[in-house]
Coordinates of C-alpha atoms and ligand atoms in Angstrom, one line a residue:
X1 CA 120.2 -105.1 94.4
X2 CA 116.8 -103.6 93.3
X3 CA 115.6 -100.2 93.8
X4 CA 113.6 -101.5 97.3
X5 CA 117.5 -102.9 98.6
X6 CA 119.1 -99.5 97.3
X7 CA 116.7 -98.0 99.1
X8 CA 117.1 -100.1 102.7
X9 CA 120.4 -99.4 102.4
X10 CA 120.5 -95.8 102.2
X11 CA 117.9 -95.9 105.3
X12 CA 120.9 -98.0 107.3
X13 CA 123.3 -95.5 106.5
X14 CA 121.0 -92.8 106.7
X15 CA 120.3 -93.7 110.4
X16 CA 123.8 -94.0 111.3
X17 CA 124.8 -91.1 109.8
X18 CA 122.2 -89.0 111.6
X19 CA 122.9 -90.4 114.8
X20 CA 126.3 -89.3 114.4
X21 CA 125.5 -85.8 113.4
X22 CA 122.8 -85.6 116.6
X23 CA 126.0 -86.8 118.9
X24 CA 127.8 -84.9 117.5
X25 CA 125.6 -81.7 117.8
X26 CA 125.0 -82.4 121.5
X27 CA 128.9 -82.2 121.9
X28 CA 128.9 -78.8 120.7
X29 CA 129.7 -77.7 116.7
X30 CA 133.0 -75.5 116.0
X31 CA 133.1 -74.0 112.4
X32 CA 135.6 -75.9 110.4
X33 CA 135.5 -73.3 107.2
X34 CA 134.1 -70.9 104.6
X35 CA 133.4 -72.7 101.3
X36 CA 131.6 -70.4 98.6
X37 CA 130.7 -67.4 100.4
X38 CA 130.9 -66.2 103.9
X39 CA 127.8 -67.3 104.8
X40 CA 128.5 -71.0 103.4
X41 CA 130.2 -72.9 106.0
X42 CA 131.2 -76.4 106.9
X43 CA 131.5 -77.8 110.1
X44 CA 133.9 -80.7 111.5
X45 CA 130.6 -82.8 111.5
X46 CA 129.6 -82.3 108.2
X47 CA 132.9 -83.9 107.1
X48 CA 133.0 -86.8 109.6
X49 CA 129.6 -87.3 108.5
X50 CA 130.0 -87.7 105.2
X51 CA 133.3 -89.7 105.8
X52 CA 131.3 -92.6 107.4
X53 CA 128.5 -92.6 104.7
X54 CA 131.0 -93.0 102.4
X55 CA 132.8 -95.7 104.1
X56 CA 129.8 -97.5 104.4
X57 CA 128.8 -97.0 100.9
X58 CA 132.1 -97.9 99.7
X59 CA 131.8 -101.3 101.5
X60 CA 128.4 -102.4 100.5
X61 CA 128.5 -100.8 96.7
X62 CA 132.0 -100.5 95.7
X63 CA 131.6 -100.2 91.8
X64 CA 129.1 -97.0 92.4
X65 CA 130.0 -93.6 92.2
X66 CA 130.0 -90.7 94.6
X67 CA 128.6 -87.7 94.4
X68 CA 128.8 -85.6 98.2
X69 CA 129.0 -82.1 99.0
X70 CA 132.1 -82.5 101.4
X71 CA 134.4 -84.9 99.8
X72 CA 133.8 -84.3 96.3
X73 CA 132.8 -86.6 93.4
X74 CA 134.1 -90.5 92.1
X75 CA 132.9 -92.1 89.1
X76 CA 132.1 -95.3 89.4
X77 CA 131.6 -98.2 87.2
X78 CA 128.1 -99.8 87.8
X79 CA 126.0 -96.5 86.0
X80 CA 124.6 -95.8 89.8
X81 CA 125.8 -93.0 92.0
X82 CA 125.3 -92.1 95.2
X83 CA 124.2 -88.2 95.7
X84 CA 124.8 -87.3 99.4
X85 CA 124.4 -83.9 101.5
X86 CA 125.7 -85.3 105.0
X87 CA 124.0 -82.4 107.1
X88 CA 121.8 -80.2 104.6
X89 CA 120.7 -77.5 106.9
X90 CA 124.3 -76.6 108.3
X91 CA 123.4 -73.0 109.3
X92 CA 120.5 -74.4 111.4
X93 CA 123.1 -77.2 112.6
X94 CA 125.3 -74.6 113.6
X95 CA 123.3 -72.4 115.5
X96 CA 121.5 -75.3 117.3
X97 CA 118.3 -75.4 115.3
X98 CA 117.2 -78.6 115.2
X99 CA 116.0 -78.4 111.9
X100 CA 118.2 -80.3 109.5
X101 CA 119.0 -83.6 108.0
X102 CA 121.1 -86.0 106.1
X103 CA 119.8 -86.5 102.8
X104 CA 120.9 -89.8 100.5
X105 CA 119.9 -90.5 96.5
X106 CA 120.7 -93.0 94.4
X107 CA 120.8 -92.3 91.1
X108 CA 121.3 -94.2 87.8
X109 CA 122.8 -93.0 84.5
X110 CA 125.6 -90.1 84.2
X111 CA 125.7 -88.3 87.9
X112 CA 124.1 -85.1 86.2
X113 CA 120.8 -83.8 87.6
X114 CA 119.4 -82.9 83.8
X115 CA 119.7 -86.4 82.9
X116 CA 119.9 -88.6 85.9
X117 CA 117.1 -91.0 86.9
X118 CA 116.5 -91.4 90.8
X119 CA 116.1 -95.0 92.2
X120 CA 115.9 -94.4 95.6
X121 CA 116.1 -91.8 98.3
X122 CA 116.5 -91.7 102.2
X123 CA 116.0 -87.8 104.1
X124 CA 116.6 -88.5 108.1
X125 CA 116.1 -85.5 110.5
X126 CA 117.6 -87.1 113.5
X127 CA 116.3 -84.2 116.0
X128 CA 112.8 -84.9 114.5
X129 CA 113.6 -88.3 114.3
X130 CA 111.3 -88.4 110.9
X131 CA 112.9 -90.7 108.1
X132 CA 111.4 -89.7 104.9
X133 CA 111.9 -92.6 101.9
X134 CA 111.1 -93.6 98.7
X135 CA 112.2 -95.8 95.7
X136 CA 111.4 -95.4 92.2
X137 CA 107.7 -96.9 91.6
X138 CA 107.3 -97.8 95.3
X139 CA 105.7 -94.5 96.7
X140 CA 106.9 -91.6 99.1
X141 CA 106.9 -92.7 102.3
X142 CA 107.7 -91.1 106.2
X143 CA 108.2 -94.1 108.4
X144 CA 105.3 -96.6 107.6
X145 CA 103.0 -93.8 106.2
X146 CA 102.6 -93.4 102.9
X147 CA 102.7 -89.9 101.6
X148 CA 100.6 -87.4 98.9
X149 CA 101.3 -84.3 98.1
X150 CA 98.4 -81.8 99.2
X151 CA 96.4 -79.2 97.2
X152 CA 96.3 -75.5 99.1
X153 CA 93.1 -74.2 100.4
X154 CA 90.9 -71.1 99.7
X155 CA 93.3 -69.3 101.5
X156 CA 96.3 -69.6 99.2
X157 CA 99.4 -72.0 99.1
X158 CA 101.6 -72.7 102.1
X159 CA 105.1 -72.0 100.2
X160 CA 108.5 -72.8 101.2
X161 CA 111.6 -70.7 99.7
X162 CA 115.5 -70.2 100.0
X163 CA 117.7 -68.0 99.5
X164 CA 121.7 -68.8 98.3
X165 CA 124.7 -67.9 100.2
X166 CA 126.0 -65.5 97.6
X167 CA 124.8 -62.1 98.5
X168 CA 124.6 -61.0 95.1
X169 CA 121.6 -63.0 94.7
X170 CA 119.5 -61.9 97.0
X171 CA 117.6 -59.3 95.6
X172 CA 116.6 -61.4 92.8
X173 CA 115.2 -64.2 95.3
X174 CA 113.7 -61.5 97.0
X175 CA 111.7 -60.8 93.8
X176 CA 110.7 -64.2 93.3
X177 CA 108.8 -64.1 96.7
X178 CA 107.1 -60.8 95.4
X179 CA 106.2 -62.8 92.1
X180 CA 105.3 -66.1 94.0
X181 CA 103.2 -64.0 97.0
X182 CA 99.7 -63.9 95.3
X183 CA 99.2 -67.3 95.4
X184 CA 100.7 -68.1 98.9
X185 CA 98.8 -67.8 102.3
X186 CA 102.2 -67.6 103.8
X187 CA 106.0 -68.1 103.0
X188 CA 108.2 -70.6 105.0
X189 CA 112.4 -70.3 105.0
X190 CA 112.9 -73.3 107.2
X191 CA 116.9 -73.7 106.1
X192 CA 117.0 -77.0 104.5
X193 CA 115.9 -78.2 101.0
X194 CA 116.2 -82.1 101.4
X195 CA 113.4 -81.2 104.1
X196 CA 111.4 -78.5 102.1
X197 CA 111.0 -81.1 99.7
X198 CA 110.0 -84.2 101.9
X199 CA 107.2 -81.3 103.6
X200 CA 106.0 -80.9 99.9
X201 CA 105.5 -85.0 99.2
X202 CA 103.9 -85.0 102.9
X203 CA 101.5 -82.3 102.3
X204 CA 102.7 -80.1 105.1
X205 CA 104.1 -77.3 102.1
X206 CA 102.1 -76.9 99.2
X207 CA 104.7 -75.7 97.3
X208 CA 108.4 -74.7 97.2
X209 CA 110.3 -72.9 95.0
X210 CA 114.7 -72.1 94.9
X211 CA 117.4 -71.2 93.1
X212 CA 121.0 -72.1 93.4
X213 CA 120.8 -75.7 95.0
X214 CA 123.4 -78.0 94.3
X215 CA 122.4 -81.6 92.9
X216 CA 122.9 -82.9 96.8
X217 CA 120.6 -80.8 97.9
X218 CA 117.1 -81.8 95.7
X219 CA 118.1 -85.6 94.8
X220 CA 116.4 -87.7 97.1
X221 CA 113.9 -85.1 98.0
X222 CA 112.9 -84.2 94.1
X223 CA 112.4 -88.6 94.3
X224 CA 110.1 -88.1 97.2
X225 CA 108.1 -85.1 95.9
X226 CA 107.4 -87.4 92.3
X227 CA 106.5 -90.6 94.3
X228 CA 103.8 -88.8 96.3
X229 CA 102.3 -87.6 93.2
X230 CA 104.1 -83.9 92.9
X231 CA 105.5 -82.5 90.1
X232 CA 109.3 -81.2 90.4
X233 CA 111.4 -79.3 87.5
X234 CA 113.7 -76.0 87.0
X235 CA 112.9 -73.8 84.5
X236 CA 110.4 -74.9 81.6
X237 CA 111.9 -78.2 80.0
X238 CA 114.6 -78.4 82.6
X239 CA 115.2 -80.5 85.5
X240 CA 115.4 -79.2 88.9
X241 CA 118.9 -77.6 89.1
X242 CA 121.1 -74.7 90.1
X243 CA 119.1 -72.4 88.1
X244 CA 115.7 -72.9 89.2
X245 CA 113.7 -76.0 91.5
X246 CA 109.8 -75.5 91.7
X247 CA 108.1 -78.4 93.5
X248 CA 104.1 -78.7 93.8
X249 CA 100.9 -80.8 93.2
X250 CA 100.3 -80.4 89.0
X251 CA 97.8 -77.5 89.5
X252 CA 99.8 -75.7 92.3
X253 CA 103.6 -76.2 90.0
X254 CA 102.1 -74.7 86.9
X255 CA 101.0 -71.7 88.3
X256 CA 104.4 -71.0 90.3
X257 CA 106.4 -71.8 87.2
X258 CA 104.3 -69.1 85.1
X259 CA 105.1 -66.7 87.8
X260 CA 108.7 -67.5 87.8
X261 CA 109.3 -67.3 84.0
X262 CA 107.3 -64.2 83.6
X263 CA 109.9 -62.8 86.0
X264 CA 112.4 -64.1 84.6
X265 CA 111.4 -63.3 80.9
X266 CA 110.9 -59.2 82.4
X267 CA 114.9 -59.3 82.6
X268 CA 114.6 -59.8 86.5
X269 CA 115.7 -62.9 88.9
Ligands
LIG1 C1 121.4 -75.5 102.0 C2 120.3 -75.5 102.6 C3 119.6 -74.1 102.3 C4 119.1 -73.7 100.9 C5 120.7 -73.5 100.4 C6 121.6 -74.7 100.5 P1 123.3 -76.8 103.3 O1 122.3 -76.6 101.9 O2 119.3 -76.5 102.0 O3 117.6 -74.6 102.7 O4 118.6 -72.7 100.7 O5 120.4 -73.4 99.1 O6 122.8 -74.6 99.9 O7 124.6 -75.7 103.2 O8 122.7 -76.6 104.7 O9 123.9 -78.2 103.2
LIG2 CA1 122.7 -78.9 101.4

């Protein structure tokens, strides 16, 4: 399969998975367990949706590896790994806020964000019925519309962020918000990292900064941003990863990264 065909497979599975998540949500959601922190929850639907995705990928691509939020990692023999968040925005999902997504990416190389090369991605928000897709060299798309990152206007940038589940990191996250606020017209915290990145790709957000993301939070969204002409990195010289994710147009990205680095150099966040 070439990159486009891998994208098509990701799309088919994301749509089926999104429909299942939506159906389960309408039936009512129960929290199954807490994970890294009390606020870090998993519902039965997260698990069921991931199992569906894993089964479909296992049928279609038995030699590929898998790295999912809920069911763990398995190495493959093909050099490709599927990086999956079955429901990104689980807290929104559990509270009945419609902003959540299925995020599926396929990456080449070691299943490790510093070195992998993303090949194709689909981020599907079932309640909003929005499908964001990309494949390497093929552009980023919302349905049939090609995406391009935006540039902030005179009023400043609309910047999204998020706060990890670990309460010990919240003070630092808030310091970072204060540090980037001079560049912002306003801040958004919508609750699903894959969609924050998709919205940067779509020009609905000018930029996005968050510490603490897991590989499945950013794998698909980062390819969307790059294919839409944007830049997505971690700290200088790094790919997006747990320590930092910064996404924006090239000029805003540089300004955001400078502020994030300044804060880090001053011994804060
Ligand atoms: C979370 C969301 C949230 C981000 C967290 C993620 P989950 O993913 O993407 O926006 O702030 O860092 O863990 O737990 O809903 O899949
Ligand atoms: Ca997630």
